[in-house]
Amino acid sequence: HIKSVPPLDCPSLIELDLSYCANLESFPLTVNGFGGQLKILRLINCRKIKIIPLIMLDSLEELNLRDCTSLESFSHVVDGLGDKLKTMNFRSCTNLKTIPPLKLASLEELDLSYCTRLESFPRVVDGFLGKLKTLLVTNCHNLKSIPPLKLDSLEKVDFSNCHLFESCPFVLSMSPTPSSRVEYICHENCKVSLDYLSDRLLLFANVKELNLTKNRFTVLPKSIKEFKFLSRLVLDDCKELQEIQEIPPSLKSLSALNCQALT
């Protein structure tokens, strides 16, 4: 039932967890910004916090704001973030519209799922998310695009139910070789284009599971055979799909339920 926390002077504090303080109305003020030692900051399900004030978090490795449904801004926090951050979780921050530019060279996991009012993907300054392993952007209903990013370490990406994507997210490895680490891709209900299927998707040549449910392309092109390790392909509810031109050589499971136009 705690509603407020008095100003803190904790220069040696390493971890601060205020999760599930459902009535907490404001983030505690700090003296000297925790002294720069804080590594873990969790505010999960703090549903009344709207703004996080200016704090220096040079040593932060984990920032978890999941289910902070009233959160409108954390721009002041970002001003103090260093290069050690590995995990950022804003899942179900349903009132968050924008995320300011980020410098996140060490980030490994970014979850923006169910940020239903988020209008733009955060601009990445330096680093280009080169160490990112997991990128989750499901159910961001107002998000239209994702800029080109360097994702050499990516292992899992999910853009399901991003209804306003003008085209499938332009997620690219900036290196000349494909990203070999990605094993799971989900583009459910994302307006995947034929050009994307024929070209850019091939950057993830070693993917093992591909979910293209509820898309509107009419042909699954021959290039799908280039996925030598693909074992599961889901095309459910692709109601305009008429033709599957090739089958990947290692495919074990193909689901095309309710593909009414498929001949």
CSV table of C-alpha atoms in Angstrom, one decimal:
chain,number,residue,atom,x,y,z
A,1,HIS,CA,0.0,0.0,0.0
A,2,ILE,CA,3.0,2.3,0.0
A,3,LYS,CA,2.4,5.5,-2.0
A,4,SER,CA,5.7,7.3,-1.7
A,5,VAL,CA,9.3,6.7,-0.9
A,6,PRO,CA,11.4,9.5,0.8
A,7,PRO,CA,14.6,10.8,-0.9
A,8,LEU,CA,17.3,8.2,-0.9
A,9,ASP,CA,21.0,8.6,-0.3
A,10,CYS,CA,22.4,5.2,-1.2
A,11,PRO,CA,25.8,5.6,-2.9
A,12,SER,CA,26.5,1.8,-2.7
A,13,LEU,CA,23.1,0.5,-3.8
A,14,ILE,CA,23.4,-2.2,-6.4
A,15,GLU,CA,19.8,-3.4,-6.8
A,16,LEU,CA,16.4,-1.6,-6.3
A,17,ASP,CA,13.2,-3.5,-6.7
A,18,LEU,CA,9.9,-1.7,-6.2
A,19,SER,CA,7.9,-4.2,-8.3
A,20,TYR,CA,4.2,-4.7,-7.6
A,21,CYS,CA,4.0,-1.5,-5.4
A,22,ALA,CA,0.7,-0.9,-7.1
A,23,ASN,CA,-0.1,2.3,-5.2
A,24,LEU,CA,3.3,3.9,-5.5
A,25,GLU,CA,2.6,7.2,-7.2
A,26,SER,CA,6.1,8.5,-7.9
A,27,PHE,CA,9.7,7.2,-8.2
A,28,PRO,CA,11.8,8.1,-5.2
A,29,LEU,CA,14.1,11.1,-5.5
A,30,THR,CA,17.7,10.4,-5.0
A,31,VAL,CA,20.8,12.2,-3.8
A,32,ASN,CA,23.7,12.0,-6.2
A,33,GLY,CA,21.9,9.5,-8.4
A,34,PHE,CA,22.6,6.4,-6.4
A,35,GLY,CA,26.3,7.1,-6.7
A,36,GLY,CA,26.4,5.3,-10.1
A,37,GLN,CA,26.6,1.8,-8.6
A,38,LEU,CA,23.1,0.6,-9.4
A,39,LYS,CA,23.0,-2.4,-11.7
A,40,ILE,CA,19.4,-3.6,-11.4
A,41,LEU,CA,16.2,-1.4,-11.4
A,42,ARG,CA,12.8,-3.1,-11.4
A,43,LEU,CA,9.5,-1.4,-11.3
A,44,ILE,CA,7.3,-4.2,-12.6
A,45,ASN,CA,3.5,-3.5,-12.3
A,46,CYS,CA,4.0,0.0,-10.7
A,47,ARG,CA,0.8,1.1,-12.5
A,48,LYS,CA,0.6,4.6,-11.1
A,49,ILE,CA,4.1,5.9,-11.9
A,50,LYS,CA,4.0,8.3,-14.8
A,51,ILE,CA,7.5,9.8,-15.0
A,52,ILE,CA,10.9,8.6,-13.8
A,53,PRO,CA,13.0,11.6,-12.7
A,54,LEU,CA,16.6,12.4,-13.6
A,55,ILE,CA,19.0,9.8,-12.2
A,56,MET,CA,22.4,8.7,-13.2
A,57,LEU,CA,22.6,5.0,-14.0
A,58,ASP,CA,26.1,4.5,-15.5
A,59,SER,CA,26.4,0.9,-14.2
A,60,LEU,CA,22.9,-0.3,-14.9
A,61,GLU,CA,22.6,-3.7,-16.5
A,62,GLU,CA,18.8,-4.4,-16.2
A,63,LEU,CA,15.9,-1.9,-16.5
A,64,ASN,CA,12.5,-3.5,-16.2
A,65,LEU,CA,9.4,-1.3,-16.4
A,66,ARG,CA,7.0,-4.1,-17.4
A,67,ASP,CA,3.3,-3.3,-16.9
A,68,CYS,CA,3.9,0.3,-15.9
A,69,THR,CA,0.7,1.2,-17.6
A,70,SER,CA,0.7,4.9,-16.7
A,71,LEU,CA,4.3,5.5,-17.7
A,72,GLU,CA,4.5,8.4,-20.1
A,73,SER,CA,8.1,9.3,-20.1
A,74,PHE,CA,11.5,8.0,-19.0
A,75,SER,CA,13.6,10.3,-21.1
A,76,HIS,CA,15.5,11.6,-18.1
A,77,VAL,CA,16.6,8.1,-17.2
A,78,VAL,CA,18.0,7.5,-20.7
A,79,ASP,CA,20.2,10.6,-20.3
A,80,GLY,CA,22.0,8.8,-17.6
A,81,LEU,CA,22.3,5.3,-19.1
A,82,GLY,CA,25.7,3.9,-19.7
A,83,ASP,CA,27.0,1.2,-22.1
A,84,LYS,CA,26.6,-1.7,-19.7
A,85,LEU,CA,22.8,-2.2,-20.1
A,86,LYS,CA,21.9,-5.7,-21.2
A,87,THR,CA,18.1,-5.9,-20.7
A,88,MET,CA,15.4,-3.3,-21.3
A,89,ASN,CA,11.8,-4.4,-20.7
A,90,PHE,CA,8.9,-2.1,-21.4
A,91,ARG,CA,6.3,-4.8,-22.1
A,92,SER,CA,2.7,-3.5,-21.6
A,93,CYS,CA,3.7,0.1,-21.0
A,94,THR,CA,0.4,0.9,-22.7
A,95,ASN,CA,0.6,4.7,-22.2
A,96,LEU,CA,4.1,5.1,-23.6
A,97,LYS,CA,4.1,6.9,-27.0
A,98,THR,CA,7.8,7.6,-27.7
A,99,ILE,CA,11.2,6.4,-26.6
A,100,PRO,CA,14.1,8.9,-26.9
A,101,PRO,CA,17.4,8.1,-28.7
A,102,LEU,CA,19.3,5.3,-27.0
A,103,LYS,CA,23.0,4.5,-26.8
A,104,LEU,CA,22.9,0.8,-26.1
A,105,ALA,CA,26.0,-0.9,-27.4
A,106,SER,CA,25.8,-3.8,-24.9
A,107,LEU,CA,22.0,-4.4,-25.1
A,108,GLU,CA,21.1,-8.1,-25.4
A,109,GLU,CA,17.3,-8.1,-24.9
A,110,LEU,CA,14.7,-5.5,-25.8
A,111,ASP,CA,11.0,-6.1,-25.2
A,112,LEU,CA,8.5,-3.4,-26.4
A,113,SER,CA,5.6,-5.8,-26.7
A,114,TYR,CA,2.1,-4.5,-26.0
A,115,CYS,CA,3.2,-0.9,-26.0
A,116,THR,CA,0.0,-0.2,-27.9
A,117,ARG,CA,0.5,3.6,-28.1
A,118,LEU,CA,4.1,3.5,-29.2
A,119,GLU,CA,4.3,5.4,-32.5
A,120,SER,CA,8.0,5.1,-33.3
A,121,PHE,CA,10.9,2.7,-32.7
A,122,PRO,CA,13.6,4.4,-30.6
A,123,ARG,CA,16.5,5.8,-32.6
A,124,VAL,CA,19.7,4.0,-31.7
A,125,VAL,CA,22.8,6.2,-31.3
A,126,ASP,CA,26.1,4.4,-31.8
A,127,GLY,CA,26.4,0.6,-31.2
A,128,PHE,CA,23.4,-0.2,-33.4
A,129,LEU,CA,22.3,-3.0,-31.1
A,130,GLY,CA,25.1,-5.2,-32.4
A,131,LYS,CA,24.9,-7.5,-29.4
A,132,LEU,CA,21.1,-7.8,-29.4
A,133,LYS,CA,19.9,-11.4,-29.1
A,134,THR,CA,16.1,-10.9,-28.6
A,135,LEU,CA,13.9,-8.3,-30.1
A,136,LEU,CA,10.2,-8.5,-29.2
A,137,VAL,CA,7.8,-5.9,-30.7
A,138,THR,CA,4.5,-7.8,-30.7
A,139,ASN,CA,1.1,-6.0,-30.6
A,140,CYS,CA,2.5,-2.5,-31.1
A,141,HIS,CA,-0.6,-1.4,-32.9
A,142,ASN,CA,0.5,2.1,-33.8
A,143,LEU,CA,4.1,1.3,-34.8
A,144,LYS,CA,4.6,1.8,-38.6
A,145,SER,CA,8.2,0.9,-39.2
A,146,ILE,CA,11.6,-0.1,-37.8
A,147,PRO,CA,14.7,1.5,-39.1
A,148,PRO,CA,17.7,-0.4,-40.4
A,149,LEU,CA,19.7,-1.9,-37.6
A,150,LYS,CA,22.8,-3.9,-37.2
A,151,LEU,CA,21.7,-7.2,-35.7
A,152,ASP,CA,24.6,-9.6,-36.1
A,153,SER,CA,23.9,-11.4,-32.8
A,154,LEU,CA,20.1,-11.6,-33.1
A,155,GLU,CA,18.6,-15.0,-32.2
A,156,LYS,CA,14.8,-14.3,-31.8
A,157,VAL,CA,12.6,-11.6,-33.4
A,158,ASP,CA,8.8,-11.2,-33.1
A,159,PHE,CA,6.7,-8.5,-34.8
A,160,SER,CA,3.3,-10.2,-34.5
A,161,ASN,CA,0.2,-8.0,-34.8
A,162,CYS,CA,1.8,-4.8,-35.6
A,163,HIS,CA,-1.1,-3.8,-37.8
A,164,LEU,CA,0.2,-0.5,-39.1
A,165,PHE,CA,3.5,-1.7,-40.5
A,166,GLU,CA,3.6,-0.1,-43.9
A,167,SER,CA,5.9,-3.0,-44.9
A,168,CYS,CA,7.6,-5.8,-43.0
A,169,PRO,CA,10.2,-4.2,-40.7
A,170,PHE,CA,13.4,-3.3,-42.5
A,171,VAL,CA,15.7,-5.1,-40.1
A,172,LEU,CA,19.1,-5.6,-41.6
A,173,SER,CA,22.5,-6.8,-40.7
A,174,MET,CA,24.9,-4.1,-41.8
A,175,SER,CA,27.5,-6.6,-42.5
A,176,PRO,CA,27.7,-8.3,-46.0
A,177,THR,CA,27.0,-11.7,-44.6
A,178,PRO,CA,23.6,-13.0,-43.4
A,179,SER,CA,22.8,-13.1,-39.7
A,180,SER,CA,23.5,-16.8,-38.8
A,181,ARG,CA,22.2,-16.8,-35.2
A,182,VAL,CA,18.4,-16.2,-35.8
A,183,GLU,CA,16.5,-19.4,-35.3
A,184,TYR,CA,12.9,-18.1,-34.8
A,185,ILE,CA,11.1,-15.4,-36.7
A,186,CYS,CA,7.5,-14.4,-36.2
A,187,HIS,CA,5.8,-11.9,-38.6
A,188,GLU,CA,2.2,-12.7,-37.8
A,189,ASN,CA,-0.3,-10.1,-39.2
A,190,CYS,CA,2.5,-7.8,-40.3
A,191,LYS,CA,1.8,-7.0,-44.0
A,192,VAL,CA,4.7,-9.0,-45.2
A,193,SER,CA,5.5,-8.1,-48.8
A,194,LEU,CA,6.7,-10.3,-51.6
A,195,ASP,CA,9.9,-8.3,-51.9
A,196,TYR,CA,10.6,-9.0,-48.3
A,197,LEU,CA,10.1,-12.7,-48.7
A,198,SER,CA,12.2,-12.8,-51.8
A,199,ASP,CA,15.1,-10.7,-50.6
A,200,ARG,CA,15.5,-9.3,-47.1
A,201,LEU,CA,14.2,-12.3,-45.3
A,202,LEU,CA,17.2,-14.3,-46.7
A,203,LEU,CA,19.5,-12.4,-44.4
A,204,PHE,CA,18.3,-14.8,-41.8
A,205,ALA,CA,19.3,-17.9,-43.7
A,206,ASN,CA,19.7,-20.3,-40.8
A,207,VAL,CA,16.2,-19.8,-39.3
A,208,LYS,CA,14.6,-23.0,-38.0
A,209,GLU,CA,11.0,-21.7,-37.4
A,210,LEU,CA,9.1,-19.1,-39.4
A,211,ASN,CA,5.6,-17.9,-38.6
A,212,LEU,CA,3.9,-15.9,-41.4
A,213,THR,CA,0.3,-16.3,-40.1
A,214,LYS,CA,-2.4,-13.8,-41.3
A,215,ASN,CA,-0.4,-12.1,-44.1
A,216,ARG,CA,-1.7,-11.1,-47.5
A,217,PHE,CA,0.9,-12.2,-50.0
A,218,THR,CA,-0.3,-14.3,-52.8
A,219,VAL,CA,2.8,-16.4,-53.5
A,220,LEU,CA,5.4,-18.0,-51.3
A,221,PRO,CA,8.4,-17.6,-53.7
A,222,LYS,CA,11.0,-20.1,-54.7
A,223,SER,CA,13.6,-18.4,-52.5
A,224,ILE,CA,12.0,-20.1,-49.5
A,225,LYS,CA,14.1,-23.2,-50.5
A,226,GLU,CA,17.2,-21.3,-49.5
A,227,PHE,CA,16.3,-21.8,-45.8
A,228,LYS,CA,18.3,-25.0,-45.5
A,229,PHE,CA,17.6,-25.5,-41.8
A,230,LEU,CA,13.9,-24.5,-41.7
A,231,SER,CA,12.0,-27.2,-40.0
A,232,ARG,CA,8.7,-25.5,-39.2
A,233,LEU,CA,6.7,-23.1,-41.4
A,234,VAL,CA,3.3,-21.6,-40.4
A,235,LEU,CA,1.1,-20.0,-43.0
A,236,ASP,CA,-2.2,-20.2,-41.3
A,237,ASP,CA,-4.9,-17.7,-42.3
A,238,CYS,CA,-3.0,-16.3,-45.3
A,239,LYS,CA,-6.3,-16.1,-47.1
A,240,GLU,CA,-4.9,-14.6,-50.3
A,241,LEU,CA,-2.1,-17.2,-50.7
A,242,GLN,CA,-2.5,-19.0,-53.9
A,243,GLU,CA,0.8,-20.8,-54.5
A,244,ILE,CA,3.7,-22.3,-52.6
A,245,GLN,CA,6.5,-22.5,-55.2
A,246,GLU,CA,9.1,-24.5,-53.3
A,247,ILE,CA,9.5,-26.5,-50.1
A,248,PRO,CA,12.6,-26.0,-47.9
A,249,PRO,CA,14.7,-29.2,-47.9
A,250,SER,CA,14.7,-29.8,-44.1
A,251,LEU,CA,11.0,-28.9,-43.5
A,252,LYS,CA,9.2,-31.3,-41.0
A,253,SER,CA,6.1,-29.3,-40.3
A,254,LEU,CA,4.0,-27.2,-42.7
A,255,SER,CA,0.7,-25.6,-41.5
A,256,ALA,CA,-1.5,-23.7,-43.9
A,257,LEU,CA,-4.8,-23.8,-42.1
A,258,ASN,CA,-7.6,-21.7,-43.6
A,259,CYS,CA,-5.6,-20.7,-46.7
A,260,GLN,CA,-8.8,-20.5,-48.8
A,261,ALA,CA,-7.2,-19.5,-52.1
A,262,LEU,CA,-4.4,-22.0,-52.0
A,263,THR,CA,-4.4,-24.2,-55.2
